[in-house]
């Protein structure tokens, strides 16, 4: 039988790999360079990253000592990954409804990717005490600030309403 820790590593690598591929493709979309397949690659990689994310979250919680969100760093990881998940779902829904890949669409896709990569880096900080986020103080845990939650929520509501208005006409 596979342990939660091993399954977490597998699902995390799959999630991070898919989000990274999506990020590269969204960057190519933003600068209008690269092959014409950059848009489908960005969205399909994001979709498969979305499919792998819940397994990474569940196995991560099970693999942590105590099997719960007792550590604030783990709580931050869940908040960041859920935010990335929500942004990614919004990007995919907008694309499926016929939205064109413009600068805003690419930036939102890149934001989702960035949040997921920060989440992965916080996981490295939790498990191995090493992280790419060298500019954050290590003795304090960077709680996801309330202003960011409010900003992302308002942004999501604006994008949903914009999409609904565009599809009524």
Short mmCIF file of N, CA and C in Angstrom, two decimals:
data_model
loop_
_atom_site.label_atom_id
_atom_site.label_comp_id
_atom_site.label_asym_id
_atom_site.label_seq_id
_atom_site.Cartn_x
_atom_site.Cartn_y
_atom_site.Cartn_z
N UNK A 1 0.83 -1.17 0.00
CA UNK A 1 0.00 0.00 0.00
C UNK A 1 0.89 1.25 0.00
N UNK A 2 0.43 2.29 -0.66
CA UNK A 2 1.18 3.54 -0.75
C UNK A 2 0.82 4.43 0.42
N UNK A 3 1.83 5.01 1.05
CA UNK A 3 1.57 5.88 2.20
C UNK A 3 1.04 7.24 1.72
N UNK A 4 0.45 7.98 2.64
CA UNK A 4 -0.07 9.31 2.32
C UNK A 4 1.04 10.24 1.87
N UNK A 5 2.20 10.11 2.49
CA UNK A 5 3.33 10.96 2.12
C UNK A 5 3.80 10.73 0.69
N UNK A 6 3.89 9.46 0.30
CA UNK A 6 4.31 9.14 -1.07
C UNK A 6 3.26 9.60 -2.08
N UNK A 7 2.01 9.34 -1.77
CA UNK A 7 0.93 9.78 -2.66
C UNK A 7 0.88 11.30 -2.74
N UNK A 8 1.21 11.97 -1.64
CA UNK A 8 1.24 13.44 -1.66
C UNK A 8 2.35 13.95 -2.58
N UNK A 9 3.50 13.34 -2.52
CA UNK A 9 4.61 13.75 -3.38
C UNK A 9 4.22 13.58 -4.85
N UNK A 10 3.62 12.45 -5.18
CA UNK A 10 3.22 12.18 -6.57
C UNK A 10 2.18 13.20 -7.03
N UNK A 11 1.15 13.41 -6.24
CA UNK A 11 0.09 14.34 -6.65
C UNK A 11 0.57 15.79 -6.67
N UNK A 12 1.47 16.13 -5.76
CA UNK A 12 2.02 17.49 -5.75
C UNK A 12 2.88 17.74 -6.98
N UNK A 13 3.72 16.78 -7.33
CA UNK A 13 4.56 16.96 -8.51
C UNK A 13 3.72 17.06 -9.77
N UNK A 14 2.66 16.27 -9.85
CA UNK A 14 1.76 16.35 -10.99
C UNK A 14 1.08 17.72 -11.04
N UNK A 15 0.61 18.20 -9.91
CA UNK A 15 -0.05 19.50 -9.86
C UNK A 15 0.91 20.62 -10.23
N UNK A 16 2.06 20.64 -9.62
CA UNK A 16 3.04 21.70 -9.89
C UNK A 16 3.51 21.64 -11.34
N UNK A 17 3.72 20.46 -11.86
CA UNK A 17 4.15 20.33 -13.26
C UNK A 17 3.11 20.85 -14.23
N UNK A 18 1.85 20.51 -14.00
CA UNK A 18 0.78 20.99 -14.88
C UNK A 18 0.61 22.50 -14.79
N UNK A 19 0.65 23.02 -13.57
CA UNK A 19 0.53 24.47 -13.40
C UNK A 19 1.72 25.20 -14.02
N UNK A 20 2.92 24.63 -13.90
CA UNK A 20 4.10 25.26 -14.49
C UNK A 20 4.00 25.29 -16.02
N UNK A 21 3.58 24.18 -16.61
CA UNK A 21 3.38 24.14 -18.06
C UNK A 21 2.34 25.17 -18.48
N UNK A 22 1.27 25.26 -17.72
CA UNK A 22 0.23 26.24 -18.00
C UNK A 22 0.79 27.66 -17.90
N UNK A 23 1.61 27.91 -16.89
CA UNK A 23 2.19 29.24 -16.72
C UNK A 23 3.07 29.65 -17.88
N UNK A 24 3.86 28.72 -18.37
CA UNK A 24 4.71 29.02 -19.54
C UNK A 24 3.85 29.34 -20.75
N UNK A 25 2.79 28.56 -20.95
CA UNK A 25 1.90 28.80 -22.09
C UNK A 25 1.15 30.12 -21.94
N UNK A 26 0.69 30.45 -20.72
CA UNK A 26 0.02 31.74 -20.51
C UNK A 26 0.98 32.90 -20.71
N UNK A 27 2.24 32.73 -20.34
CA UNK A 27 3.24 33.77 -20.57
C UNK A 27 3.43 33.99 -22.07
N UNK A 28 3.47 32.89 -22.84
CA UNK A 28 3.57 33.01 -24.29
C UNK A 28 2.33 33.69 -24.88
N UNK A 29 1.16 33.40 -24.30
CA UNK A 29 -0.07 34.07 -24.74
C UNK A 29 0.00 35.57 -24.45
N UNK A 30 0.53 35.91 -23.29
CA UNK A 30 0.61 37.31 -22.88
C UNK A 30 1.51 38.12 -23.80
N UNK A 31 2.63 37.53 -24.21
CA UNK A 31 3.56 38.27 -25.07
C UNK A 31 3.32 37.98 -26.56
N UNK A 32 2.29 37.20 -26.88
CA UNK A 32 1.93 36.85 -28.26
C UNK A 32 3.09 36.26 -29.05
N UNK A 33 3.79 35.34 -28.44
CA UNK A 33 4.89 34.64 -29.09
C UNK A 33 4.67 33.14 -28.97
N UNK A 34 5.34 32.40 -29.80
CA UNK A 34 5.27 30.94 -29.71
C UNK A 34 4.27 30.35 -30.68
N UNK A 35 4.10 29.05 -30.61
CA UNK A 35 3.21 28.36 -31.55
C UNK A 35 1.74 28.69 -31.27
N UNK A 36 0.91 28.44 -32.25
CA UNK A 36 -0.53 28.71 -32.12
C UNK A 36 -1.17 27.81 -31.06
N UNK A 37 -0.52 26.72 -30.74
CA UNK A 37 -1.06 25.78 -29.75
C UNK A 37 -0.89 26.26 -28.31
N UNK A 38 -0.33 27.46 -28.13
CA UNK A 38 -0.09 27.94 -26.77
C UNK A 38 -1.38 28.12 -25.96
N UNK A 39 -2.47 28.55 -26.61
CA UNK A 39 -3.73 28.74 -25.88
C UNK A 39 -4.34 27.41 -25.41
N UNK A 40 -4.48 26.41 -26.29
CA UNK A 40 -5.01 25.14 -25.79
C UNK A 40 -4.10 24.48 -24.75
N UNK A 41 -2.80 24.61 -24.93
CA UNK A 41 -1.87 24.03 -23.96
C UNK A 41 -2.05 24.70 -22.60
N UNK A 42 -2.19 26.02 -22.59
CA UNK A 42 -2.37 26.74 -21.32
C UNK A 42 -3.62 26.25 -20.59
N UNK A 43 -4.70 26.11 -21.32
CA UNK A 43 -5.96 25.74 -20.68
C UNK A 43 -6.04 24.25 -20.32
N UNK A 44 -5.54 23.39 -21.18
CA UNK A 44 -5.59 21.96 -20.85
C UNK A 44 -4.64 21.63 -19.70
N UNK A 45 -3.46 22.25 -19.67
CA UNK A 45 -2.55 22.01 -18.56
C UNK A 45 -3.15 22.54 -17.26
N UNK A 46 -3.82 23.69 -17.34
CA UNK A 46 -4.49 24.23 -16.17
C UNK A 46 -5.60 23.30 -15.71
N UNK A 47 -6.35 22.75 -16.65
CA UNK A 47 -7.43 21.82 -16.32
C UNK A 47 -6.90 20.57 -15.61
N UNK A 48 -5.84 19.98 -16.14
CA UNK A 48 -5.27 18.78 -15.52
C UNK A 48 -4.61 19.10 -14.18
N UNK A 49 -4.06 20.32 -14.04
CA UNK A 49 -3.57 20.75 -12.74
C UNK A 49 -4.71 20.86 -11.73
N UNK A 50 -5.85 21.34 -12.20
CA UNK A 50 -7.04 21.41 -11.35
C UNK A 50 -7.49 20.03 -10.90
N UNK A 51 -7.43 19.08 -11.79
CA UNK A 51 -7.83 17.71 -11.42
C UNK A 51 -6.91 17.11 -10.37
N UNK A 52 -5.64 17.45 -10.41
CA UNK A 52 -4.68 16.88 -9.47
C UNK A 52 -4.65 17.61 -8.13
N UNK A 53 -5.13 18.85 -8.09
CA UNK A 53 -5.04 19.66 -6.87
C UNK A 53 -5.78 19.07 -5.68
N UNK A 54 -7.03 18.63 -5.81
CA UNK A 54 -7.71 18.08 -4.62
C UNK A 54 -6.98 16.89 -4.01
N UNK A 55 -6.42 16.04 -4.82
CA UNK A 55 -5.67 14.89 -4.30
C UNK A 55 -4.43 15.38 -3.54
N UNK A 56 -3.77 16.41 -4.06
CA UNK A 56 -2.59 16.95 -3.37
C UNK A 56 -2.99 17.55 -2.02
N UNK A 57 -4.12 18.23 -1.97
CA UNK A 57 -4.57 18.83 -0.71
C UNK A 57 -4.94 17.75 0.30
N UNK A 58 -5.73 16.79 -0.13
CA UNK A 58 -6.19 15.74 0.78
C UNK A 58 -5.03 14.90 1.30
N UNK A 59 -4.15 14.48 0.41
CA UNK A 59 -3.02 13.66 0.86
C UNK A 59 -2.06 14.48 1.70
N UNK A 60 -1.95 15.78 1.43
CA UNK A 60 -1.09 16.64 2.24
C UNK A 60 -1.59 16.76 3.67
N UNK A 61 -2.90 16.90 3.82
CA UNK A 61 -3.47 16.97 5.16
C UNK A 61 -3.28 15.64 5.89
N UNK A 62 -3.49 14.54 5.16
CA UNK A 62 -3.32 13.21 5.78
C UNK A 62 -1.86 12.93 6.13
N UNK A 63 -0.93 13.44 5.33
CA UNK A 63 0.49 13.17 5.55
C UNK A 63 1.10 14.05 6.64
N UNK A 64 0.44 15.15 6.98
CA UNK A 64 1.00 16.03 7.99
C UNK A 64 0.91 15.38 9.36
N UNK A 65 1.82 15.76 10.22
CA UNK A 65 1.81 15.19 11.57
C UNK A 65 0.55 15.68 12.28
N UNK A 66 -0.24 14.76 12.74
CA UNK A 66 -1.50 15.09 13.38
C UNK A 66 -2.67 14.96 12.43
N UNK A 67 -2.43 14.96 11.13
CA UNK A 67 -3.48 14.78 10.15
C UNK A 67 -4.51 15.89 10.12
N UNK A 68 -4.12 17.08 10.56
CA UNK A 68 -5.07 18.19 10.59
C UNK A 68 -4.33 19.49 10.32
N UNK A 69 -5.06 20.56 10.28
CA UNK A 69 -4.47 21.87 10.01
C UNK A 69 -4.07 22.55 11.31
N UNK A 70 -3.21 21.90 12.08
CA UNK A 70 -2.79 22.46 13.36
C UNK A 70 -1.70 23.52 13.20
N UNK A 71 -1.01 23.53 12.09
CA UNK A 71 0.07 24.46 11.84
C UNK A 71 -0.45 25.61 10.97
N UNK A 72 -0.18 26.87 11.35
CA UNK A 72 -0.64 28.00 10.53
C UNK A 72 -0.09 27.97 9.10
N UNK A 73 1.10 27.42 8.93
CA UNK A 73 1.67 27.32 7.60
C UNK A 73 0.82 26.42 6.72
N UNK A 74 0.30 25.33 7.28
CA UNK A 74 -0.58 24.44 6.52
C UNK A 74 -1.90 25.13 6.20
N UNK A 75 -2.40 25.92 7.13
CA UNK A 75 -3.63 26.67 6.87
C UNK A 75 -3.42 27.66 5.73
N UNK A 76 -2.26 28.31 5.71
CA UNK A 76 -1.93 29.22 4.61
C UNK A 76 -1.85 28.48 3.28
N UNK A 77 -1.29 27.28 3.32
CA UNK A 77 -1.20 26.48 2.09
C UNK A 77 -2.59 26.18 1.55
N UNK A 78 -3.52 25.82 2.43
CA UNK A 78 -4.88 25.52 1.98
C UNK A 78 -5.54 26.78 1.41
N UNK A 79 -5.38 27.93 2.10
CA UNK A 79 -5.97 29.17 1.59
C UNK A 79 -5.39 29.55 0.22
N UNK A 80 -4.07 29.47 0.09
CA UNK A 80 -3.45 29.82 -1.19
C UNK A 80 -3.85 28.85 -2.30
N UNK A 81 -3.88 27.57 -2.00
CA UNK A 81 -4.24 26.61 -3.05
C UNK A 81 -5.71 26.74 -3.44
N UNK A 82 -6.58 27.05 -2.48
CA UNK A 82 -8.00 27.25 -2.82
C UNK A 82 -8.18 28.51 -3.66
N UNK A 83 -7.42 29.55 -3.36
CA UNK A 83 -7.48 30.77 -4.16
C UNK A 83 -7.00 30.49 -5.59
N UNK A 84 -5.89 29.77 -5.70
CA UNK A 84 -5.39 29.40 -7.03
C UNK A 84 -6.40 28.54 -7.77
N UNK A 85 -7.04 27.65 -7.05
CA UNK A 85 -8.07 26.78 -7.63
C UNK A 85 -9.23 27.61 -8.17
N UNK A 86 -9.70 28.56 -7.38
CA UNK A 86 -10.81 29.42 -7.81
C UNK A 86 -10.47 30.25 -9.03
N UNK A 87 -9.28 30.84 -9.03
CA UNK A 87 -8.85 31.62 -10.20
C UNK A 87 -8.74 30.74 -11.44
N UNK A 88 -8.20 29.55 -11.27
CA UNK A 88 -8.04 28.64 -12.41
C UNK A 88 -9.40 28.21 -12.96
N UNK A 89 -10.35 27.93 -12.07
CA UNK A 89 -11.69 27.57 -12.53
C UNK A 89 -12.31 28.71 -13.30
N UNK A 90 -12.15 29.94 -12.80
CA UNK A 90 -12.67 31.10 -13.51
C UNK A 90 -12.05 31.28 -14.89
N UNK A 91 -10.76 31.06 -14.99
CA UNK A 91 -10.08 31.18 -16.29
C UNK A 91 -10.60 30.13 -17.26
N UNK A 92 -10.78 28.91 -16.78
CA UNK A 92 -11.26 27.84 -17.66
C UNK A 92 -12.71 28.07 -18.08
N UNK A 93 -13.55 28.50 -17.14
CA UNK A 93 -14.95 28.77 -17.49
C UNK A 93 -15.03 29.89 -18.51
N UNK A 94 -14.24 30.92 -18.32
CA UNK A 94 -14.26 32.03 -19.29
C UNK A 94 -13.83 31.55 -20.66
N UNK A 95 -12.84 30.67 -20.70
CA UNK A 95 -12.38 30.16 -21.99
C UNK A 95 -13.44 29.27 -22.63
N UNK A 96 -14.09 28.42 -21.85
CA UNK A 96 -15.11 27.51 -22.39
C UNK A 96 -16.34 28.26 -22.89
N UNK A 97 -16.58 29.44 -22.34
CA UNK A 97 -17.73 30.24 -22.79
C UNK A 97 -17.38 31.09 -24.00
N UNK A 98 -16.23 30.89 -24.54
CA UNK A 98 -15.85 31.60 -25.76
C UNK A 98 -15.07 32.88 -25.52
N UNK A 99 -14.62 33.10 -24.31
CA UNK A 99 -13.83 34.29 -24.04
C UNK A 99 -12.48 34.19 -24.73
N UNK A 100 -12.06 35.30 -25.29
CA UNK A 100 -10.77 35.27 -25.99
C UNK A 100 -9.63 35.42 -24.99
N UNK A 101 -8.49 34.92 -25.36
CA UNK A 101 -7.33 34.99 -24.48
C UNK A 101 -6.66 36.34 -24.70
N UNK A 102 -7.01 37.30 -23.85
CA UNK A 102 -6.41 38.62 -23.91
C UNK A 102 -5.42 38.77 -22.76
N UNK A 103 -4.94 39.99 -22.56
CA UNK A 103 -3.94 40.21 -21.51
C UNK A 103 -4.50 39.90 -20.13
N UNK A 104 -5.75 40.32 -19.85
CA UNK A 104 -6.35 40.06 -18.54
C UNK A 104 -6.49 38.56 -18.29
N UNK A 105 -6.93 37.83 -19.29
CA UNK A 105 -7.08 36.39 -19.18
C UNK A 105 -5.74 35.73 -18.88
N UNK A 106 -4.71 36.15 -19.58
CA UNK A 106 -3.37 35.58 -19.36
C UNK A 106 -2.83 35.94 -17.99
N UNK A 107 -3.08 37.17 -17.54
CA UNK A 107 -2.60 37.59 -16.22
C UNK A 107 -3.31 36.81 -15.12
N UNK A 108 -4.60 36.57 -15.27
CA UNK A 108 -5.32 35.77 -14.27
C UNK A 108 -4.82 34.33 -14.26
N UNK A 109 -4.54 33.78 -15.44
CA UNK A 109 -3.96 32.44 -15.50
C UNK A 109 -2.59 32.39 -14.83
N UNK A 110 -1.78 33.41 -15.09
CA UNK A 110 -0.46 33.47 -14.46
C UNK A 110 -0.57 33.69 -12.95
N UNK A 111 -1.57 34.44 -12.51
CA UNK A 111 -1.78 34.64 -11.07
C UNK A 111 -2.12 33.32 -10.39
N UNK A 112 -2.96 32.54 -11.03
CA UNK A 112 -3.31 31.23 -10.49
C UNK A 112 -2.08 30.35 -10.38
N UNK A 113 -1.28 30.36 -11.41
CA UNK A 113 -0.04 29.57 -11.41
C UNK A 113 0.90 30.05 -10.32
N UNK A 114 1.06 31.36 -10.20
CA UNK A 114 1.94 31.91 -9.17
C UNK A 114 1.51 31.53 -7.76
N UNK A 115 0.21 31.60 -7.50
CA UNK A 115 -0.29 31.21 -6.17
C UNK A 115 -0.04 29.74 -5.89
N UNK A 116 -0.20 28.91 -6.91
CA UNK A 116 0.03 27.48 -6.70
C UNK A 116 1.52 27.20 -6.46
N UNK A 117 2.39 27.91 -7.14
CA UNK A 117 3.82 27.71 -6.92
C UNK A 117 4.27 28.24 -5.55
N UNK A 118 3.65 29.32 -5.08
CA UNK A 118 3.93 29.79 -3.72
C UNK A 118 3.48 28.75 -2.71
N UNK A 119 2.31 28.13 -2.98
CA UNK A 119 1.81 27.07 -2.11
C UNK A 119 2.81 25.92 -2.04
N UNK A 120 3.34 25.53 -3.18
CA UNK A 120 4.32 24.43 -3.21
C UNK A 120 5.59 24.82 -2.46
N UNK A 121 6.01 26.06 -2.59
CA UNK A 121 7.20 26.51 -1.89
C UNK A 121 6.99 26.53 -0.38
N UNK A 122 5.78 26.89 0.05
CA UNK A 122 5.47 26.83 1.48
C UNK A 122 5.50 25.39 1.99
N UNK A 123 5.13 24.45 1.13
CA UNK A 123 5.22 23.04 1.50
C UNK A 123 6.65 22.62 1.74
N UNK A 124 7.56 23.11 0.91
CA UNK A 124 8.98 22.83 1.13
C UNK A 124 9.48 23.44 2.42
N UNK A 125 8.96 24.62 2.75
CA UNK A 125 9.32 25.26 4.01
C UNK A 125 8.82 24.43 5.20
N UNK A 126 7.63 23.88 5.07
CA UNK A 126 7.05 23.09 6.17
C UNK A 126 7.78 21.76 6.36
N UNK A 127 8.06 21.08 5.26
CA UNK A 127 8.61 19.73 5.39
C UNK A 127 10.14 19.68 5.50
N UNK A 128 10.84 20.56 4.77
CA UNK A 128 12.30 20.48 4.75
C UNK A 128 13.00 21.73 5.26
N UNK A 129 12.22 22.73 5.67
CA UNK A 129 12.75 24.02 6.12
C UNK A 129 13.57 24.71 5.03
N UNK A 130 13.15 24.52 3.78
CA UNK A 130 13.78 25.24 2.67
C UNK A 130 12.69 25.70 1.73
N UNK A 131 12.89 26.89 1.18
CA UNK A 131 11.86 27.48 0.35
C UNK A 131 12.48 28.46 -0.63
N UNK A 132 11.81 28.64 -1.75
CA UNK A 132 12.24 29.66 -2.70
C UNK A 132 11.82 31.05 -2.25
N UNK A 133 10.98 31.11 -1.24
CA UNK A 133 10.51 32.39 -0.72
C UNK A 133 11.49 32.92 0.32
N UNK A 134 12.72 33.17 -0.12
CA UNK A 134 13.79 33.56 0.78
C UNK A 134 13.56 34.95 1.38
N UNK A 135 12.70 35.75 0.77
CA UNK A 135 12.49 37.11 1.25
C UNK A 135 11.48 37.18 2.40
N UNK A 136 10.80 36.08 2.71
CA UNK A 136 9.87 36.06 3.82
C UNK A 136 10.58 35.69 5.11
N UNK A 137 10.23 36.32 6.20
CA UNK A 137 10.86 35.93 7.47
C UNK A 137 10.47 34.52 7.85
N UNK A 138 11.43 33.73 8.28
CA UNK A 138 11.19 32.32 8.58
C UNK A 138 10.63 32.10 9.97
N UNK A 139 10.79 33.09 10.87
CA UNK A 139 10.29 32.89 12.22
C UNK A 139 8.81 33.24 12.37
N UNK A 140 8.24 33.89 11.38
CA UNK A 140 6.81 34.18 11.40
C UNK A 140 6.16 33.51 10.19
N UNK A 141 4.90 33.24 10.34
CA UNK A 141 4.16 32.59 9.26
C UNK A 141 3.35 33.65 8.54
N UNK A 142 3.54 33.79 7.23
CA UNK A 142 2.81 34.82 6.48
C UNK A 142 1.35 34.40 6.26
N UNK A 143 0.47 34.82 7.14
CA UNK A 143 -0.95 34.51 7.00
C UNK A 143 -1.49 35.26 5.78
N UNK A 144 -2.33 34.58 5.02
CA UNK A 144 -2.94 35.19 3.85
C UNK A 144 -3.76 36.39 4.32
N UNK A 145 -3.41 37.61 3.93
CA UNK A 145 -4.06 38.80 4.50
C UNK A 145 -5.52 38.95 4.06
N UNK A 146 -6.30 39.56 4.92
CA UNK A 146 -7.72 39.75 4.67
C UNK A 146 -7.95 40.63 3.43
N UNK A 147 -7.08 41.63 3.20
CA UNK A 147 -7.27 42.50 2.04
C UNK A 147 -7.13 41.70 0.75
N UNK A 148 -6.27 40.70 0.75
CA UNK A 148 -6.10 39.89 -0.45
C UNK A 148 -7.32 39.01 -0.69
N UNK A 149 -7.90 38.47 0.38
CA UNK A 149 -9.10 37.66 0.25
C UNK A 149 -10.24 38.51 -0.30
N UNK A 150 -10.41 39.72 0.23
CA UNK A 150 -11.48 40.61 -0.23
C UNK A 150 -11.24 41.02 -1.68
N UNK A 151 -10.00 41.37 -2.02
CA UNK A 151 -9.68 41.78 -3.39
C UNK A 151 -9.96 40.67 -4.39
N UNK A 152 -9.53 39.47 -4.08
CA UNK A 152 -9.74 38.35 -5.00
C UNK A 152 -11.22 38.00 -5.11
N UNK A 153 -11.95 38.11 -4.00
CA UNK A 153 -13.39 37.84 -4.04
C UNK A 153 -14.11 38.85 -4.92
N UNK A 154 -13.78 40.14 -4.77
CA UNK A 154 -14.40 41.18 -5.60
C UNK A 154 -14.02 40.98 -7.05
N UNK A 155 -12.76 40.66 -7.32
CA UNK A 155 -12.31 40.41 -8.68
C UNK A 155 -13.08 39.25 -9.30
N UNK A 156 -13.27 38.19 -8.53
CA UNK A 156 -14.02 37.04 -9.02
C UNK A 156 -15.46 37.40 -9.34
N UNK A 157 -16.11 38.15 -8.46
CA UNK A 157 -17.50 38.57 -8.71
C UNK A 157 -17.61 39.47 -9.93
N UNK A 158 -16.64 40.37 -10.10
CA UNK A 158 -16.65 41.24 -11.28
C UNK A 158 -16.47 40.44 -12.57
N UNK A 159 -15.59 39.47 -12.55
CA UNK A 159 -15.37 38.65 -13.74
C UNK A 159 -16.59 37.79 -14.07
N UNK A 160 -17.25 37.27 -13.03
CA UNK A 160 -18.46 36.48 -13.26
C UNK A 160 -19.56 37.35 -13.85
N UNK A 161 -19.74 38.55 -13.29
CA UNK A 161 -20.79 39.44 -13.81
C UNK A 161 -20.45 39.91 -15.22
N UNK A 162 -19.20 40.20 -15.50
CA UNK A 162 -18.78 40.62 -16.85
C UNK A 162 -19.07 39.49 -17.85
N UNK A 163 -18.77 38.28 -17.47
CA UNK A 163 -19.01 37.14 -18.34
C UNK A 163 -20.49 36.94 -18.57
N UNK A 164 -21.29 37.09 -17.51
CA UNK A 164 -22.75 36.93 -17.65
C UNK A 164 -23.33 38.00 -18.57
N UNK A 165 -22.86 39.24 -18.44
CA UNK A 165 -23.37 40.32 -19.29
C UNK A 165 -22.98 40.09 -20.74
N UNK A 166 -21.74 39.65 -20.97
CA UNK A 166 -21.29 39.39 -22.35
C UNK A 166 -22.10 38.29 -23.02
N UNK A 167 -22.53 37.30 -22.28
CA UNK A 167 -23.24 36.17 -22.87
C UNK A 167 -24.73 36.39 -22.99
N UNK A 168 -25.25 37.46 -22.37
CA UNK A 168 -26.66 37.81 -22.57
C UNK A 168 -26.87 38.49 -23.90
N UNK A 169 -25.88 39.24 -24.34
CA UNK A 169 -26.04 39.97 -25.59
C UNK A 169 -25.70 39.15 -26.80
#
